[in-house]
PDB file of C-alpha atoms in Angstrom:
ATOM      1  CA  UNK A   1      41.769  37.234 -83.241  1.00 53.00           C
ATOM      2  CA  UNK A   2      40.009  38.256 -80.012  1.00 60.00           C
ATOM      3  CA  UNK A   3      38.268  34.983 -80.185  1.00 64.00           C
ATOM      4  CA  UNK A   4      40.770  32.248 -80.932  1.00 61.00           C
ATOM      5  CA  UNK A   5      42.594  33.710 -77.838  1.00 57.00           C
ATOM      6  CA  UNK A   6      39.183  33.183 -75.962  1.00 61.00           C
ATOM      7  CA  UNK A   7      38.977  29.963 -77.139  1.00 61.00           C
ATOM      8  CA  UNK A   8      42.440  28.876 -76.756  1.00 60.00           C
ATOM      9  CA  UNK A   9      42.496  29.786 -72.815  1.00 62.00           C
ATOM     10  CA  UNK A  10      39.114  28.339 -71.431  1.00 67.00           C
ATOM     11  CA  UNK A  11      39.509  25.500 -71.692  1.00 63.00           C
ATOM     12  CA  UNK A  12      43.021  24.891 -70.432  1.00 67.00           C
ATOM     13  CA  UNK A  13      42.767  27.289 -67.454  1.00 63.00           C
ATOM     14  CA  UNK A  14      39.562  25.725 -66.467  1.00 67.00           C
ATOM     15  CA  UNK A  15      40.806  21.988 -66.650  1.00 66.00           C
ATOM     16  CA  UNK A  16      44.185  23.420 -64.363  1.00 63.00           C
ATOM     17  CA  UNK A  17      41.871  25.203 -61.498  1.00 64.00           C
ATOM     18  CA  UNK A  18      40.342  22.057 -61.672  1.00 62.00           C
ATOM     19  CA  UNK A  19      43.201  19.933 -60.844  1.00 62.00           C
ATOM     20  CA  UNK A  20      44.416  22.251 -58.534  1.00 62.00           C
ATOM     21  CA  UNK A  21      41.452  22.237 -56.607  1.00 61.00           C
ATOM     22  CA  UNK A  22      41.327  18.703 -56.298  1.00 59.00           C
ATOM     23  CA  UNK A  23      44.865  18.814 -55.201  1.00 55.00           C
ATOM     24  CA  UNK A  24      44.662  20.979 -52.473  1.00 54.00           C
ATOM     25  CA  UNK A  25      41.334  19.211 -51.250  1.00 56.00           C
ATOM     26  CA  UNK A  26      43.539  16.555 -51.050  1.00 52.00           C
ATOM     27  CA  UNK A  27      46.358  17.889 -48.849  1.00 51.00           C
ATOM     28  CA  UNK A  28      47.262  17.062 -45.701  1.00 51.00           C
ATOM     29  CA  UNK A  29      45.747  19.479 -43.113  1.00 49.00           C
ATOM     30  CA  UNK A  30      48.920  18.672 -40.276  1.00 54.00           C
ATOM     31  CA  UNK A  31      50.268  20.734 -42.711  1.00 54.00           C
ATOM     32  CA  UNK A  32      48.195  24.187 -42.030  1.00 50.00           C
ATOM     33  CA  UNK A  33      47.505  23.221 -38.748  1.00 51.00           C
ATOM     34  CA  UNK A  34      50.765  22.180 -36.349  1.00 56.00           C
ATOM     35  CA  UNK A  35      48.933  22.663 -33.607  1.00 56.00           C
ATOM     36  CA  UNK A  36      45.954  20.380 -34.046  1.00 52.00           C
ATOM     37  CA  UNK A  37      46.151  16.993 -32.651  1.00 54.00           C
ATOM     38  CA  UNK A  38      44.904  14.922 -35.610  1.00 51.00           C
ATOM     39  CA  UNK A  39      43.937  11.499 -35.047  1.00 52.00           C
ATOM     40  CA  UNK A  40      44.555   9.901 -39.109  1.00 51.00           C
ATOM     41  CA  UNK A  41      47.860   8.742 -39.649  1.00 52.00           C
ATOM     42  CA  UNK A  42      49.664  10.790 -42.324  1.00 52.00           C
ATOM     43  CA  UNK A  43      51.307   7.777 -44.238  1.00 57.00           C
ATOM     44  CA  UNK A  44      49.444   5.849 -47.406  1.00 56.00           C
ATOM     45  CA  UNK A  45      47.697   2.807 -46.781  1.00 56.00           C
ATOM     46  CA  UNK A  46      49.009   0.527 -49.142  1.00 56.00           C
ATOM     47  CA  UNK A  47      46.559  -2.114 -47.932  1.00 57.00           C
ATOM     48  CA  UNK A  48      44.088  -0.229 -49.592  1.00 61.00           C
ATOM     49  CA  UNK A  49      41.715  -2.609 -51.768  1.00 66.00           C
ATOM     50  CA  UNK A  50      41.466  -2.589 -56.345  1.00 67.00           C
ATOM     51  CA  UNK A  51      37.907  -1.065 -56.423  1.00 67.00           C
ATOM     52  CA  UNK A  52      38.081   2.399 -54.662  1.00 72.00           C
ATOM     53  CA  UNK A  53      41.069   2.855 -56.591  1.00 76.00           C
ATOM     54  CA  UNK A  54      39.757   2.325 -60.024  1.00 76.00           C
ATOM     55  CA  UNK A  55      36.511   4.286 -58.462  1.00 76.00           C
ATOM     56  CA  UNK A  56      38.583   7.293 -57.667  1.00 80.00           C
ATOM     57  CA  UNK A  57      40.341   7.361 -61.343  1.00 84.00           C
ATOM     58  CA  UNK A  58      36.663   6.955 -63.027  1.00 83.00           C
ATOM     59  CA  UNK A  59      35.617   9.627 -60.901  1.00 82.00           C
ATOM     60  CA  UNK A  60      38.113  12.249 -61.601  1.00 85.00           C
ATOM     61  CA  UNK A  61      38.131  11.443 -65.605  1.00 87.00           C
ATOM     62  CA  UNK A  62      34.377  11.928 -65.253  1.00 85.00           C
ATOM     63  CA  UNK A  63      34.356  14.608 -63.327  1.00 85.00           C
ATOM     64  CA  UNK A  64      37.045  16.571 -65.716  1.00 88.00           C
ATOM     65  CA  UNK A  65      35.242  15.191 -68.649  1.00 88.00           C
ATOM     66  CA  UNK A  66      31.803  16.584 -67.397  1.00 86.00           C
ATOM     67  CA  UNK A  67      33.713  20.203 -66.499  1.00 89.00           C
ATOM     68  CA  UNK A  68      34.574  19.902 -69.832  1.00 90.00           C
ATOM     69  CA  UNK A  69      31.675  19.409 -71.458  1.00 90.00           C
ATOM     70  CA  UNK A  70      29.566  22.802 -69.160  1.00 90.00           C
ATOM     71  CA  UNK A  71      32.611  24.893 -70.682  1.00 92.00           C
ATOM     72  CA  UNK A  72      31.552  23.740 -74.562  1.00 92.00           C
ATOM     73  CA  UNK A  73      28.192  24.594 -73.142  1.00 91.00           C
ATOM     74  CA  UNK A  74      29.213  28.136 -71.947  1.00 93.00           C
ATOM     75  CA  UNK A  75      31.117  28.889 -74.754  1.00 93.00           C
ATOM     76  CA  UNK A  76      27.840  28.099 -76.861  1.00 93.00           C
ATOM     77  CA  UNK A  77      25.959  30.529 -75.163  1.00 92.00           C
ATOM     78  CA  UNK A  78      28.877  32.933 -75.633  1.00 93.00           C
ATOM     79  CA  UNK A  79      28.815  32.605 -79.018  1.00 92.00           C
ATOM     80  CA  UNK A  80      25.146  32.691 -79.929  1.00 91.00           C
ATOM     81  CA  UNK A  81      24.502  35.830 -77.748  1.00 92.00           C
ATOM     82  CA  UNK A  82      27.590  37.236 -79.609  1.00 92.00           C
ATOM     83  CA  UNK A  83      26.058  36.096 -83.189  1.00 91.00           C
ATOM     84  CA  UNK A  84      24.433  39.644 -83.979  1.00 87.00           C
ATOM     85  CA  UNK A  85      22.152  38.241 -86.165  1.00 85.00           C
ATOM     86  CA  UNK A  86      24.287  36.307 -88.238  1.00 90.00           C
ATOM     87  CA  UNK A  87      23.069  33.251 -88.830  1.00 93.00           C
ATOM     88  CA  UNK A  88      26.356  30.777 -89.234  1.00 93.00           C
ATOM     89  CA  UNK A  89      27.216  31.515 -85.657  1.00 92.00           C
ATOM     90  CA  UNK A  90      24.089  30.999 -84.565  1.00 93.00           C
ATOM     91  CA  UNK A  91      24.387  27.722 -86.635  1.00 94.00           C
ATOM     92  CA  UNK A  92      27.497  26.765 -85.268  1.00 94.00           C
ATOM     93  CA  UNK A  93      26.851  27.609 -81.241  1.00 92.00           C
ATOM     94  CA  UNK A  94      23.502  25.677 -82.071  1.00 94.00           C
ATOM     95  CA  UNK A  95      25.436  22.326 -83.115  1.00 94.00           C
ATOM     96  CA  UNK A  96      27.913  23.538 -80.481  1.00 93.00           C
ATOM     97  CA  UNK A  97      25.502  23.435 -77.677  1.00 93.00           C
ATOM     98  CA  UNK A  98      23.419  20.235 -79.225  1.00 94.00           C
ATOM     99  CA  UNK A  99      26.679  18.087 -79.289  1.00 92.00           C
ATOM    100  CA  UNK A 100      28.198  19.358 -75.941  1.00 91.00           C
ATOM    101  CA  UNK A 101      24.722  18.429 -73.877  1.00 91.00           C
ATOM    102  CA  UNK A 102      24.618  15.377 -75.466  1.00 92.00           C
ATOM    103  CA  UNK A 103      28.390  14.779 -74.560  1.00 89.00           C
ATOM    104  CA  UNK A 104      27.094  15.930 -71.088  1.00 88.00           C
ATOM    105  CA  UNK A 105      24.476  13.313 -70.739  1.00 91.00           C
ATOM    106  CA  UNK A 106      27.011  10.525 -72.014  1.00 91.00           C
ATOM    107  CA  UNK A 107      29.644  11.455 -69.475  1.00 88.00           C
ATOM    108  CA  UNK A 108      26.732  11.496 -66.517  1.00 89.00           C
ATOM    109  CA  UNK A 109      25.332   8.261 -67.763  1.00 91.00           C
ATOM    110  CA  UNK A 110      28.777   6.849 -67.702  1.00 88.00           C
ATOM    111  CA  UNK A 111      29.075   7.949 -64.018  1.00 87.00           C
ATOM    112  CA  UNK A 112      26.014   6.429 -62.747  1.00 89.00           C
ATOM    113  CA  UNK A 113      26.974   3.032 -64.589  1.00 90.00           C
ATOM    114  CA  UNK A 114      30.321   3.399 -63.484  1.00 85.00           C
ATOM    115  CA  UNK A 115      29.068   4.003 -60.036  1.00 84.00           C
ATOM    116  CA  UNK A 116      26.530   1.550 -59.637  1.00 88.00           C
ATOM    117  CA  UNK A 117      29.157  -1.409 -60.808  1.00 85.00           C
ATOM    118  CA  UNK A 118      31.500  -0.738 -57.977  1.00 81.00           C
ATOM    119  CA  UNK A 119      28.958  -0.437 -55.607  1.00 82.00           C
ATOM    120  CA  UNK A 120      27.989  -3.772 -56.829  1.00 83.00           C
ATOM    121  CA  UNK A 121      31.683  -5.219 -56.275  1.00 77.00           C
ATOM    122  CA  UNK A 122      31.539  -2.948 -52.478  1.00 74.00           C
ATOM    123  CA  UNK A 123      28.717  -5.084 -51.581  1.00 73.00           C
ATOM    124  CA  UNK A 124      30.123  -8.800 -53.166  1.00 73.00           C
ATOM    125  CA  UNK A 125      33.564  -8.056 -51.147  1.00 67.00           C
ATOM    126  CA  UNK A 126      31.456  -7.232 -48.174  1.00 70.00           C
ATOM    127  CA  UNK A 127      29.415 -10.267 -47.926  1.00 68.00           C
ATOM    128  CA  UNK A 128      32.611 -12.902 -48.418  1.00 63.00           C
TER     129      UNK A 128
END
């Protein structure tokens, strides 16, 4: 029982701290600081161009995706130092770990791709 609890909360709590972080990264510091004299203009720029968009959406799926996939990886080393010897969780955090590094590489050769096309369309818009 102590387990399916474990395994029920991970990976929720760890996607939300993730979101909140990248929340409050995002927040506006006149905010916190009333006193600063900030030069950026608070409002959205809705002149704002199709490609960092999209490159800002790809980003955060990966990025979420790839948190994802180090949890699997933790919880595989949970479980196989919490195996004792028997040999069906060692099995199991053993195709656990296999499939979540795999996952892992996917998801960071997805970036890369994903990076390298729209820094491809950055430099296209750039030179018309």
């Amino acid at each position: 029982m102590k387990n399916y609890w474990l395994k029920l909360s991970i990976v929720p709590f760890s996607i939300a701290s993730f979101i909140i972080s990248k929340i409050a990264l995002a927040a506006d510091l006149s905010d916190a600081f009333p006193n600063a004299k900030i030069v950026a203009s608070s409002t959205y720029n809705t002149d704002q161009e199709l490609y960092p968009i999209l490159g800002n959406i790809i980003s955060v799926i990966l990025s979420v995706l790839g948190a994802v996939f180090i949890i699997f990886i933790i919880y595989a080393g949970y479980l196989w130092m919490t195996a004792s010897g028997n040999e069906q969780k060692v099995e199991k955090a053993s195709q656990i770990l296999k499939e979540s590094i795999i996952g892992l590489i996917i998801v960071l050769g997805a970036y890369a791709i994903s990076y390298f096309v729209l820094s491809l369309f950055r430099l296209q818009l750039k030179s018309l």
